[in-house]
mmCIF file of C-alpha atoms in Angstrom:
data_model
loop_
_atom_site.group_PDB
_atom_site.id
_atom_site.type_symbol
_atom_site.label_atom_id
_atom_site.label_comp_id
_atom_site.label_asym_id
_atom_site.label_seq_id
_atom_site.Cartn_x
_atom_site.Cartn_y
_atom_site.Cartn_z
ATOM 1 C CA ALA A 1414 65.535 130.022 104.067
ATOM 2 C CA GLN A 1415 63.650 127.667 106.294
ATOM 3 C CA SER A 1416 60.506 125.908 105.163
ATOM 4 C CA VAL A 1417 57.939 123.576 106.687
ATOM 5 C CA SER A 1418 56.083 120.811 104.877
ATOM 6 C CA GLN A 1419 52.889 119.184 106.023
ATOM 7 C CA HIS A 1420 52.222 116.205 103.844
ATOM 8 C CA ASN A 1421 48.547 115.659 104.551
ATOM 9 C CA HIS A 1422 46.210 118.412 103.453
ATOM 10 C CA HIS A 1423 43.021 116.752 104.626
ATOM 11 C CA VAL A 1424 42.665 113.790 106.952
ATOM 12 C CA ILE A 1425 39.350 112.131 107.726
ATOM 13 C CA LEU A 1426 39.110 109.741 110.672
ATOM 14 C CA SER A 1427 36.423 108.089 112.718
ATOM 15 C CA GLU A 1428 36.224 108.699 116.427
ATOM 16 C CA ALA A 1429 38.653 106.574 118.463
ATOM 17 C CA ALA A 1430 41.028 106.184 115.530
ATOM 18 C CA SER A 1431 44.683 107.036 116.030
ATOM 19 C CA LEU A 1432 46.133 110.151 114.464
ATOM 20 C CA GLU A 1433 49.527 111.000 113.082
ATOM 21 C CA LEU A 1434 50.130 114.213 111.141
ATOM 22 C CA GLY A 1435 53.432 114.635 109.402
ATOM 23 C CA CYS A 1436 55.652 117.712 109.584
ATOM 24 C CA ASN A 1437 59.089 118.159 108.087
ATOM 25 C CA TYR A 1438 61.231 121.254 108.174
ATOM 26 C CA SER A 1439 64.292 122.341 106.304
ATOM 27 C CA TYR A 1440 66.948 124.056 108.360
ATOM 28 C CA GLY A 1441 70.287 122.719 109.384
ATOM 29 C CA GLY A 1442 70.684 124.481 112.688
ATOM 30 C CA THR A 1443 68.898 124.556 116.010
ATOM 31 C CA VAL A 1444 65.148 124.870 115.778
ATOM 32 C CA ASN A 1445 62.144 125.485 117.968
ATOM 33 C CA LEU A 1446 59.089 123.573 116.825
ATOM 34 C CA PHE A 1447 55.413 124.174 117.438
ATOM 35 C CA TRP A 1448 52.035 122.707 116.659
ATOM 36 C CA TYR A 1449 49.101 125.109 116.619
ATOM 37 C CA VAL A 1450 45.435 124.221 116.212
ATOM 38 C CA GLN A 1451 42.692 126.383 114.760
ATOM 39 C CA TYR A 1452 39.170 125.228 115.612
ATOM 40 C CA PRO A 1453 36.383 126.441 113.325
ATOM 41 C CA GLY A 1454 35.862 130.133 113.892
ATOM 42 C CA GLN A 1455 38.533 130.370 116.543
ATOM 43 C CA HIS A 1456 42.056 131.687 116.778
ATOM 44 C CA LEU A 1457 45.303 129.773 116.637
ATOM 45 C CA GLN A 1458 45.999 127.980 119.873
ATOM 46 C CA LEU A 1459 49.260 126.405 120.933
ATOM 47 C CA LEU A 1460 49.022 122.619 121.210
ATOM 48 C CA LEU A 1461 52.614 121.899 122.131
ATOM 49 C CA LYS A 1462 56.155 123.071 121.599
ATOM 50 C CA TYR A 1463 59.677 121.713 121.507
ATOM 51 C CA PHE A 1464 62.635 123.840 122.494
ATOM 52 C CA SER A 1465 65.173 121.330 123.803
ATOM 53 C CA GLY A 1466 65.522 118.223 125.946
ATOM 54 C CA ASP A 1467 63.224 115.210 125.701
ATOM 55 C CA PRO A 1468 62.277 114.882 122.023
ATOM 56 C CA LEU A 1469 58.862 113.488 122.956
ATOM 57 C CA VAL A 1470 56.710 116.382 124.049
ATOM 58 C CA LYS A 1471 53.224 116.252 125.414
ATOM 59 C CA GLY A 1472 50.691 118.955 124.843
ATOM 60 C CA ILE A 1473 47.123 119.757 125.686
ATOM 61 C CA LYS A 1474 44.120 117.534 124.970
ATOM 62 C CA GLY A 1475 46.157 114.330 124.784
ATOM 63 C CA PHE A 1476 48.336 115.359 121.859
ATOM 64 C CA GLU A 1477 52.032 114.578 121.679
ATOM 65 C CA ALA A 1478 54.785 115.071 119.136
ATOM 66 C CA GLU A 1479 58.186 113.577 118.579
ATOM 67 C CA PHE A 1480 61.173 115.528 117.349
ATOM 68 C CA ILE A 1481 63.461 113.369 115.211
ATOM 69 C CA LYS A 1482 66.453 115.502 114.354
ATOM 70 C CA SER A 1483 67.925 113.065 111.841
ATOM 71 C CA LYS A 1484 64.696 113.113 109.853
ATOM 72 C CA PHE A 1485 63.984 116.839 110.305
ATOM 73 C CA SER A 1486 60.546 115.801 111.480
ATOM 74 C CA PHE A 1487 58.106 116.774 114.212
ATOM 75 C CA ASN A 1488 55.049 114.596 113.765
ATOM 76 C CA LEU A 1489 51.907 115.112 115.808
ATOM 77 C CA ARG A 1490 50.136 112.126 117.323
ATOM 78 C CA LYS A 1491 47.050 111.293 119.330
ATOM 79 C CA PRO A 1492 46.096 107.735 120.243
ATOM 80 C CA SER A 1493 42.331 108.227 120.030
ATOM 81 C CA VAL A 1494 40.702 111.213 118.352
ATOM 82 C CA GLN A 1495 37.364 112.744 119.267
ATOM 83 C CA TRP A 1496 34.814 114.600 117.193
ATOM 84 C CA SER A 1497 35.889 117.781 118.995
ATOM 85 C CA ASP A 1498 39.389 117.429 117.496
ATOM 86 C CA THR A 1499 38.000 118.502 114.132
ATOM 87 C CA ALA A 1500 40.158 121.516 113.277
ATOM 88 C CA GLU A 1501 43.058 122.686 111.170
ATOM 89 C CA TYR A 1502 46.506 121.862 112.492
ATOM 90 C CA PHE A 1503 49.606 123.888 111.710
ATOM 91 C CA CYS A 1504 53.217 122.951 112.240
ATOM 92 C CA ALA A 1505 55.599 125.896 112.655
ATOM 93 C CA VAL A 1506 59.271 126.528 113.271
ATOM 94 C CA THR A 1507 61.573 129.290 114.417
ATOM 95 C CA SER A 1508 65.275 128.908 113.907
ATOM 96 C CA GLY A 1509 68.587 130.662 114.050
ATOM 97 C CA SER A 1510 68.195 134.353 114.619
ATOM 98 C CA ALA A 1511 64.694 134.381 113.163
ATOM 99 C CA ARG A 1512 62.083 135.537 115.615
ATOM 100 C CA GLN A 1513 59.152 134.805 113.340
ATOM 101 C CA LEU A 1514 57.278 131.581 112.826
ATOM 102 C CA THR A 1515 57.418 129.815 109.509
ATOM 103 C CA PHE A 1516 54.251 127.787 109.098
ATOM 104 C CA GLY A 1517 53.382 124.710 107.147
ATOM 105 C CA SER A 1518 50.350 124.805 104.877
ATOM 106 C CA GLY A 1519 48.162 123.163 107.479
ATOM 107 C CA THR A 1520 46.238 119.892 107.739
ATOM 108 C CA GLN A 1521 42.477 119.896 107.989
ATOM 109 C CA LEU A 1522 41.377 117.085 110.297
ATOM 110 C CA THR A 1523 37.790 115.925 110.145
ATOM 111 C CA VAL A 1524 36.662 113.430 112.775
ATOM 112 C CA LEU A 1525 33.437 111.621 112.004
ATOM 113 C CA PRO A 1526 31.199 110.766 114.964
ATOM 114 C CA LYS B 450 45.449 137.168 132.254
ATOM 115 C CA ALA B 451 43.876 138.571 129.101
ATOM 116 C CA GLY B 452 45.068 137.237 125.770
ATOM 117 C CA VAL B 453 46.042 139.059 122.630
ATOM 118 C CA THR B 454 43.241 141.422 121.647
ATOM 119 C CA GLN B 455 42.627 142.577 118.105
ATOM 120 C CA THR B 456 40.222 145.185 116.793
ATOM 121 C CA PRO B 457 38.188 145.383 114.714
ATOM 122 C CA ARG B 458 37.230 141.754 114.293
ATOM 123 C CA TYR B 459 35.530 142.210 110.928
ATOM 124 C CA LEU B 460 35.661 144.947 108.358
ATOM 125 C CA ILE B 461 34.865 145.554 104.729
ATOM 126 C CA LYS B 462 36.804 148.073 102.665
ATOM 127 C CA THR B 463 36.746 149.211 99.084
ATOM 128 C CA ARG B 464 39.663 148.747 96.727
ATOM 129 C CA GLY B 465 41.995 151.745 96.932
ATOM 130 C CA GLN B 466 41.119 152.609 100.512
ATOM 131 C CA GLN B 467 43.408 152.142 103.463
ATOM 132 C CA VAL B 468 42.862 150.241 106.694
ATOM 133 C CA THR B 469 44.339 150.279 110.185
ATOM 134 C CA LEU B 470 44.200 147.245 112.464
ATOM 135 C CA SER B 471 44.969 147.333 116.153
ATOM 136 C CA CYS B 472 46.533 144.824 118.522
ATOM 137 C CA SER B 473 46.988 144.767 122.287
ATOM 138 C CA PRO B 474 49.501 142.129 123.367
ATOM 139 C CA ILE B 475 49.363 140.027 126.488
ATOM 140 C CA SER B 476 50.263 142.122 129.499
ATOM 141 C CA GLY B 477 54.027 142.187 129.938
ATOM 142 C CA HIS B 478 54.759 141.053 126.413
ATOM 143 C CA ARG B 479 56.960 143.412 124.473
ATOM 144 C CA SER B 480 57.216 141.688 121.127
ATOM 145 C CA VAL B 481 54.342 141.944 118.678
ATOM 146 C CA SER B 482 54.263 140.320 115.280
ATOM 147 C CA TRP B 483 51.708 140.265 112.485
ATOM 148 C CA TYR B 484 50.736 137.483 110.111
ATOM 149 C CA GLN B 485 48.453 137.261 107.110
ATOM 150 C CA GLN B 486 46.348 134.133 106.627
ATOM 151 C CA THR B 487 44.744 133.349 103.271
ATOM 152 C CA PRO B 488 43.436 130.090 101.785
ATOM 153 C CA GLY B 489 45.950 130.260 98.956
ATOM 154 C CA GLN B 490 49.123 131.402 100.701
ATOM 155 C CA GLY B 491 48.513 130.089 104.202
ATOM 156 C CA LEU B 492 50.088 131.896 107.142
ATOM 157 C CA GLN B 493 52.742 134.409 106.202
ATOM 158 C CA PHE B 494 54.830 136.642 108.432
ATOM 159 C CA LEU B 495 54.406 140.373 107.905
ATOM 160 C CA PHE B 496 56.607 142.065 110.515
ATOM 161 C CA GLU B 497 57.663 142.075 114.129
ATOM 162 C CA TYR B 498 58.074 144.956 116.549
ATOM 163 C CA PHE B 499 59.916 145.217 119.809
ATOM 164 C CA SER B 500 60.314 148.341 121.900
ATOM 165 C CA GLU B 501 58.717 150.442 119.177
ATOM 166 C CA THR B 502 61.254 149.239 116.585
ATOM 167 C CA GLN B 503 60.634 146.978 113.644
ATOM 168 C CA ARG B 504 63.059 144.077 114.029
ATOM 169 C CA ASN B 505 61.965 141.768 111.234
ATOM 170 C CA LYS B 506 60.002 142.145 108.066
ATOM 171 C CA GLY B 507 58.487 139.575 105.766
ATOM 172 C CA ASN B 508 58.214 139.681 102.023
ATOM 173 C CA PHE B 509 55.296 142.068 101.600
ATOM 174 C CA PRO B 510 55.078 145.294 99.585
ATOM 175 C CA GLY B 511 55.567 148.681 101.176
ATOM 176 C CA ARG B 512 51.800 149.191 101.283
ATOM 177 C CA PHE B 513 51.913 147.115 104.438
ATOM 178 C CA SER B 514 53.320 148.980 107.406
ATOM 179 C CA GLY B 515 53.109 148.902 111.143
ATOM 180 C CA ARG B 516 54.132 150.569 114.305
ATOM 181 C CA GLN B 517 54.358 149.883 117.998
ATOM 182 C CA PHE B 518 53.644 152.252 120.824
ATOM 183 C CA SER B 519 55.422 152.648 124.149
ATOM 184 C CA ASN B 520 52.776 150.507 125.867
ATOM 185 C CA SER B 521 53.576 147.694 123.375
ATOM 186 C CA ARG B 522 50.261 148.054 121.578
ATOM 187 C CA SER B 523 50.676 147.789 117.843
ATOM 188 C CA GLU B 524 48.886 148.857 114.697
ATOM 189 C CA MET B 525 49.289 147.727 111.146
ATOM 190 C CA ASN B 526 48.220 149.715 108.128
ATOM 191 C CA VAL B 527 47.530 148.657 104.586
ATOM 192 C CA SER B 528 47.279 151.443 102.039
ATOM 193 C CA THR B 529 45.785 151.366 98.555
ATOM 194 C CA LEU B 530 43.920 148.157 99.254
ATOM 195 C CA GLU B 531 43.766 145.476 96.589
ATOM 196 C CA LEU B 532 41.299 142.609 96.291
ATOM 197 C CA GLY B 533 44.115 140.209 97.136
ATOM 198 C CA ASP B 534 44.559 141.837 100.532
ATOM 199 C CA SER B 535 41.370 140.151 101.699
ATOM 200 C CA ALA B 536 42.579 137.924 104.509
ATOM 201 C CA LEU B 537 42.614 137.172 108.194
ATOM 202 C CA TYR B 538 45.264 139.329 109.848
ATOM 203 C CA LEU B 539 46.664 137.812 112.992
ATOM 204 C CA CYS B 540 48.581 139.535 115.721
ATOM 205 C CA ALA B 541 50.845 137.561 118.003
ATOM 206 C CA SER B 542 52.804 138.461 121.086
ATOM 207 C CA SER B 543 55.650 136.993 123.065
ATOM 208 C CA SER B 544 57.529 138.152 126.108
ATOM 209 C CA ASP B 545 60.543 139.542 124.293
ATOM 210 C CA GLY B 546 60.502 137.734 120.980
ATOM 211 C CA THR B 547 63.803 136.027 121.537
ATOM 212 C CA TYR B 548 64.474 132.604 120.220
ATOM 213 C CA GLY B 549 62.750 130.114 122.431
ATOM 214 C CA ASN B 550 59.803 132.194 123.526
ATOM 215 C CA THR B 551 56.290 130.969 122.967
ATOM 216 C CA ILE B 552 54.205 133.060 120.598
ATOM 217 C CA TYR B 553 50.518 133.575 121.358
ATOM 218 C CA PHE B 554 47.937 134.615 118.789
ATOM 219 C CA GLY B 555 44.890 136.824 118.868
ATOM 220 C CA GLU B 556 41.578 136.007 117.218
ATOM 221 C CA GLY B 557 42.420 138.035 114.162
ATOM 222 C CA SER B 558 40.849 140.755 112.083
ATOM 223 C CA TRP B 559 38.904 139.602 109.039
ATOM 224 C CA LEU B 560 39.423 142.063 106.202
ATOM 225 C CA THR B 561 37.321 141.878 103.063
ATOM 226 C CA VAL B 562 38.235 144.154 100.171
ATOM 227 C CA VAL B 563 35.494 144.688 97.585
#
């Protein structure tokens, strides 16, 4: 069975700091990878996705993620965070014949003004 | 284009009762899936429907059931509610649910069981 690990449960940064959130998955075959964000009181929104091709994908709001197949990783990055980036971030994967998302446990990001 | 719509947004039920939650997918989307979100267990897959047929099911007891109608709208039902069923229930839709399709989420239905 596939699984997703997010190593950081809570990250606190000051505005303008750089962000990197870790995500590792366990599955030996082809995967589709996603990052979703959940702002306080709002629904899950898609930040970015990787299906194939260029392993560096860019998403909304200045976020990007890099798929490193050899490390089974899909880390999320942003060069300079803003207070409005305060939210919970979820890494998720679909793989093989599975049509459902398997989510990581989430990382709560708090950006201090 | 309207997003995934879920009703009701908030509800409170008593232990032992049953509840039905409704989901309207994005127009043109035929795959609807349901997830449960709790602080302790995170986001867990419940089931997925396509063309009125359940295609996938997560590891939940039989008290959790669902169905999909010919217009792709979906409902999920939880019978004999337990305190541990208190959660945010999320509906998601994708065009046909095949591998490689993006999955979009609704705002969720907050269920509190007392």
